[in-house]
Short mmCIF file of C-alpha atoms in Angstrom, two decimals:
data_model
loop_
_atom_site.label_atom_id
_atom_site.label_comp_id
_atom_site.label_asym_id
_atom_site.label_seq_id
_atom_site.Cartn_x
_atom_site.Cartn_y
_atom_site.Cartn_z
CA MET A 1 47.32 15.75 -10.13
CA GLN A 2 44.95 13.26 -11.70
CA THR A 3 43.38 12.57 -8.31
CA GLY A 4 42.74 16.28 -7.84
CA LEU A 5 41.17 16.52 -11.29
CA VAL A 6 38.86 13.60 -10.55
CA ALA A 7 37.91 15.16 -7.22
CA ASN A 8 37.10 18.47 -8.91
CA MET A 9 34.99 16.73 -11.53
CA THR A 10 33.15 14.83 -8.82
CA ASN A 11 32.51 18.02 -6.85
CA THR A 12 31.23 19.76 -9.98
CA HIS A 13 28.92 16.85 -10.74
CA ASN A 14 27.62 16.80 -7.16
CA GLN A 15 27.07 20.57 -7.26
CA ALA A 16 25.12 20.32 -10.52
CA ARG A 17 23.03 17.50 -9.11
CA ALA A 18 22.31 19.47 -5.95
CA ILE A 19 21.18 22.48 -7.99
CA LYS A 20 18.80 20.32 -10.03
CA VAL A 21 17.29 18.77 -6.91
CA ARG A 22 16.92 22.19 -5.28
CA ASP A 23 15.19 23.59 -8.36
CA VAL A 24 12.79 20.64 -8.48
CA LEU A 25 11.94 21.26 -4.83
CA LEU A 26 11.37 24.98 -5.49
CA ASN A 27 9.04 24.12 -8.35
CA ALA A 28 7.17 21.64 -6.19
CA LEU A 29 6.71 24.20 -3.43
CA ALA A 30 5.48 26.73 -6.01
CA VAL A 31 2.87 24.21 -7.19
CA SER A 32 1.81 23.77 -3.58
CA SER A 33 1.42 27.50 -2.91
CA GLY A 34 -0.39 28.01 -6.22
CA ALA A 35 -2.92 25.38 -5.19
CA VAL A 36 -3.21 26.87 -1.70
CA ASP A 37 -4.05 30.30 -3.07
CA ALA A 38 -6.54 28.97 -5.60
CA ILE A 39 -8.37 26.96 -2.94
CA SER A 40 -8.20 29.79 -0.40
CA PHE A 41 -9.63 32.31 -2.83
CA LEU A 42 -12.42 30.09 -4.10
CA ALA A 43 -13.43 28.37 -0.86
CA LEU A 44 -12.33 30.55 2.06
CA GLY A 45 -13.71 34.00 1.49
CA LYS A 46 -11.93 35.35 -1.61
CA VAL A 47 -8.62 36.02 0.13
CA PHE A 48 -5.15 34.52 -0.29
CA SER A 49 -3.05 32.47 2.09
CA ALA A 50 0.29 32.99 0.30
CA PHE A 51 -0.04 36.03 -1.99
CA MET A 52 0.12 38.87 0.53
CA THR A 53 0.26 41.58 -2.15
CA GLY A 54 -3.29 40.67 -3.10
CA ASN A 55 -4.41 40.78 0.52
CA ILE A 56 -2.87 44.22 1.02
CA ALA A 57 -4.78 45.42 -2.05
CA PHE A 58 -7.98 43.95 -0.59
CA LEU A 59 -7.23 45.73 2.68
CA GLY A 60 -6.93 49.01 0.82
CA LEU A 61 -10.23 48.39 -0.91
CA ARG A 62 -11.81 47.75 2.48
CA VAL A 63 -10.50 51.05 3.82
CA ALA A 64 -11.94 52.75 0.73
CA ASN A 65 -15.33 51.11 1.40
CA ALA A 66 -15.11 49.38 -1.96
CA SER A 67 -16.16 45.80 -2.66
CA ALA A 68 -13.64 43.48 -1.01
CA PRO A 69 -13.39 40.37 1.19
CA GLY A 70 -14.19 40.65 4.89
CA TRP A 71 -11.90 42.44 7.31
CA VAL A 72 -11.39 39.39 9.51
CA SER A 73 -10.47 37.10 6.62
CA ILE A 74 -7.88 39.54 5.30
CA LEU A 75 -6.31 40.32 8.66
CA VAL A 76 -6.26 36.71 9.87
CA SER A 77 -4.47 35.57 6.72
CA MET A 78 -1.91 38.39 6.88
CA ALA A 79 -1.26 38.00 10.61
CA ALA A 80 -0.83 34.22 10.35
CA PHE A 81 1.54 34.65 7.41
CA ALA A 82 3.63 37.11 9.44
CA VAL A 83 3.77 34.70 12.37
CA GLY A 84 4.89 31.94 10.02
CA VAL A 85 7.69 34.12 8.66
CA TYR A 86 8.79 34.98 12.19
CA LEU A 87 8.85 31.35 13.33
CA SER A 88 10.72 30.21 10.24
CA ALA A 89 13.27 33.02 10.63
CA LYS A 90 13.94 31.78 14.16
CA VAL A 91 14.75 28.34 12.78
CA VAL A 92 16.75 29.30 9.69
CA LYS A 93 19.53 31.78 10.42
CA PRO A 94 20.65 34.21 7.67
CA SER A 95 24.21 32.85 7.78
CA GLU A 96 22.92 29.47 6.64
CA GLY A 97 21.62 30.88 3.37
CA SER A 98 24.97 30.40 1.63
CA ARG A 99 24.40 26.67 1.53
CA MET A 100 22.65 25.00 -1.37
CA TRP A 101 19.96 23.79 1.01
CA SER A 102 20.62 23.89 4.74
CA HIS A 103 19.19 21.40 7.20
CA PRO A 104 17.21 24.13 9.06
CA VAL A 105 15.38 24.92 5.79
CA THR A 106 14.12 21.34 5.76
CA ILE A 107 13.21 21.60 9.44
CA SER A 108 11.27 24.82 8.82
CA LEU A 109 9.31 23.26 5.97
CA ALA A 110 8.66 20.18 8.09
CA ALA A 111 7.37 22.45 10.86
CA SER A 112 4.71 23.73 8.45
CA LEU A 113 3.30 20.24 7.96
CA PRO A 114 1.25 20.18 11.20
CA ALA A 115 -0.57 23.30 9.99
CA HIS A 116 -1.31 21.55 6.68
CA ALA A 117 -2.44 18.42 8.55
CA ALA A 118 -4.68 20.43 10.89
CA PHE A 119 -6.18 22.18 7.87
CA LEU A 120 -7.01 18.81 6.32
CA ALA A 121 -8.55 17.49 9.54
CA ILE A 122 -10.82 20.53 9.92
CA TRP A 123 -11.65 20.58 6.21
CA PHE A 124 -12.72 16.94 6.25
CA ALA A 125 -14.65 17.44 9.49
CA SER A 126 -16.64 20.23 7.85
CA ASN A 127 -17.07 18.15 4.68
CA GLY A 128 -15.26 20.82 2.69
CA GLN A 129 -17.96 23.38 3.46
CA PRO A 130 -16.58 25.39 6.39
CA SER A 131 -18.61 28.10 8.09
CA ILE A 132 -17.21 31.63 8.11
CA ASP A 133 -15.66 31.18 11.55
CA VAL A 134 -14.11 27.85 10.58
CA ALA A 135 -12.84 29.39 7.34
CA HIS A 136 -10.96 31.94 9.43
CA VAL A 137 -9.23 29.11 11.29
CA LEU A 138 -8.32 27.44 8.00
CA LEU A 139 -6.94 30.70 6.63
CA ALA A 140 -4.80 31.06 9.74
CA LEU A 141 -3.41 27.55 9.35
CA TRP A 142 -2.51 27.95 5.70
CA GLY A 143 -1.25 31.51 6.22
CA LEU A 144 1.08 30.16 8.91
CA ALA A 145 2.31 27.36 6.63
CA MET A 146 2.86 29.69 3.67
CA GLY A 147 4.71 32.21 5.81
CA MET A 148 7.07 29.50 7.02
CA GLN A 149 7.63 28.27 3.49
CA SER A 150 8.28 31.76 2.16
CA ALA A 151 10.82 32.63 4.85
CA ALA A 152 12.62 29.31 4.48
CA VAL A 153 12.95 29.63 0.71
CA ARG A 154 14.15 33.24 1.00
CA THR A 155 17.21 32.14 2.99
CA LEU A 156 18.36 30.07 0.00
CA HIS A 157 19.10 33.35 -1.82
CA VAL A 158 18.01 32.05 -5.22
CA GLU A 159 17.62 35.31 -7.13
CA GLY A 160 14.12 36.10 -8.29
CA VAL A 161 12.57 32.98 -6.79
CA PHE A 162 9.76 33.30 -4.26
CA THR A 163 7.57 30.22 -4.25
CA THR A 164 4.57 32.16 -2.96
CA ALA A 165 4.68 35.14 -5.36
CA ALA A 166 5.52 35.75 -9.00
CA THR A 167 6.21 39.49 -9.30
CA ALA A 168 9.95 39.42 -8.62
CA THR A 169 10.35 36.38 -10.86
CA ILE A 170 8.60 38.08 -13.77
CA ILE A 171 10.65 41.26 -13.29
CA LEU A 172 13.94 39.37 -13.38
CA LEU A 173 12.97 37.08 -16.26
CA VAL A 174 11.51 39.76 -18.53
CA GLY A 175 14.05 42.40 -17.52
CA ASP A 176 16.82 40.06 -18.61
CA LEU A 177 15.52 40.21 -22.18
CA THR A 178 17.18 43.64 -22.48
CA ASN A 179 20.71 42.32 -22.03
CA TRP A 180 20.42 38.51 -21.87
CA SER A 181 22.73 38.42 -18.87
CA THR A 182 21.43 35.35 -17.07
CA THR A 183 22.36 31.82 -18.03
CA VAL A 184 20.03 29.36 -19.72
CA GLU A 185 19.85 27.49 -16.42
CA GLU A 186 18.77 30.62 -14.56
CA ARG A 187 16.12 31.47 -17.14
CA ARG A 188 14.83 27.93 -16.99
CA ARG A 189 14.65 28.15 -13.20
CA LEU A 190 12.68 31.40 -13.26
CA ALA A 191 10.31 30.18 -15.95
CA GLY A 192 9.88 26.91 -14.06
CA VAL A 193 8.68 28.68 -10.93
CA LEU A 194 6.15 30.73 -12.92
CA VAL A 195 4.84 27.65 -14.69
CA SER A 196 4.67 25.79 -11.38
CA LEU A 197 2.61 28.53 -9.74
CA PHE A 198 0.25 28.46 -12.72
CA LEU A 199 -0.03 24.68 -12.64
CA GLY A 200 -0.65 24.69 -8.90
CA ALA A 201 -3.47 27.22 -9.22
CA THR A 202 -4.95 25.36 -12.18
CA ILE A 203 -4.85 21.93 -10.55
CA GLY A 204 -6.08 23.32 -7.24
CA GLY A 205 -9.02 24.95 -8.98
CA LEU A 206 -9.84 21.81 -10.93
CA LEU A 207 -9.74 19.67 -7.81
CA LEU A 208 -11.99 22.09 -5.98
CA VAL A 209 -14.54 21.83 -8.79
CA ARG A 210 -14.32 18.11 -9.53
CA ALA A 211 -13.10 16.55 -6.28
CA HIS A 212 -13.90 19.26 -3.76
CA ILE A 213 -13.26 17.37 -0.54
CA PHE A 214 -9.80 16.19 -1.66
CA ALA A 215 -8.48 19.51 -3.03
CA PRO A 216 -6.33 20.45 0.03
CA VAL A 217 -4.62 17.06 -0.05
CA LEU A 218 -2.55 18.29 -3.00
CA PRO A 219 -0.50 21.01 -1.22
CA PHE A 220 -0.08 18.84 1.86
CA GLY A 221 1.15 15.89 -0.21
CA ILE A 222 3.54 18.02 -2.25
CA THR A 223 5.01 19.71 0.82
CA LEU A 224 5.41 16.37 2.57
CA ALA A 225 7.19 14.92 -0.48
CA ALA A 226 9.43 18.00 -0.71
CA VAL A 227 10.44 17.69 2.94
CA ALA A 228 11.18 13.97 2.57
CA THR A 229 13.21 14.54 -0.59
CA ALA A 230 15.20 17.39 0.96
CA ALA A 231 15.90 15.33 4.07
CA VAL A 232 17.46 12.60 1.92
CA ALA A 233 19.14 14.67 -0.81
CA PHE A 234 20.60 17.28 1.53
CA SER A 235 21.40 15.16 4.55
CA GLU A 236 24.45 16.14 6.61
CA PRO A 237 27.09 14.02 4.79
CA HIS A 238 25.98 15.27 1.34
CA ARG A 239 25.10 18.90 1.87
CA SER A 240 26.63 21.39 -0.52
CA HIS A 241 28.29 24.50 0.89
#
């Protein structure tokens, strides 16, 4: 009896620890995507690499012959994002979403790192001042990476959390004020993602202004750290189901 009680307490503790680690990783990925979008918008033609709602709005403005970013920039970013989602969905199966953090989620995020690394290599080669054609390549690389990240995070089924967009998170967080149905932990998680997106955009913008050439290192470094942490914290023997 006592052994069973100890085992249950241990499992509860491990579950709580796994949730905290997962939430830290989600926040880190939100910081990364916030920085990606800030840098993309300011340095790559006024379009987004992660926030597809904004790009769809830009596309509509283009159709209406209103002031908007270039056709190619918009379409390249959206197409690359879609490809990233597709590739990630091939790696992470829907049935694996019931786990706290499945191994394929880590693999999918790791698979986005070459796109980040290629972005850095091209960015440095152009001294942080890419031509329009090179900017299209950079948008494709980051769109691919953000699509993979978005699809991987979605399979975790954490309600209201999308590390590349804030709309659903705001809806859930503010909507809960009417009945206060979510737990303190859930509200903290939702608020944490919003703050992380804001911080990522802020830091990304600051780096672009004050340390232009090194700005894209931030999202690459954060994603790399998130992958390494997930690989250790959610390795096969310790994964939560």
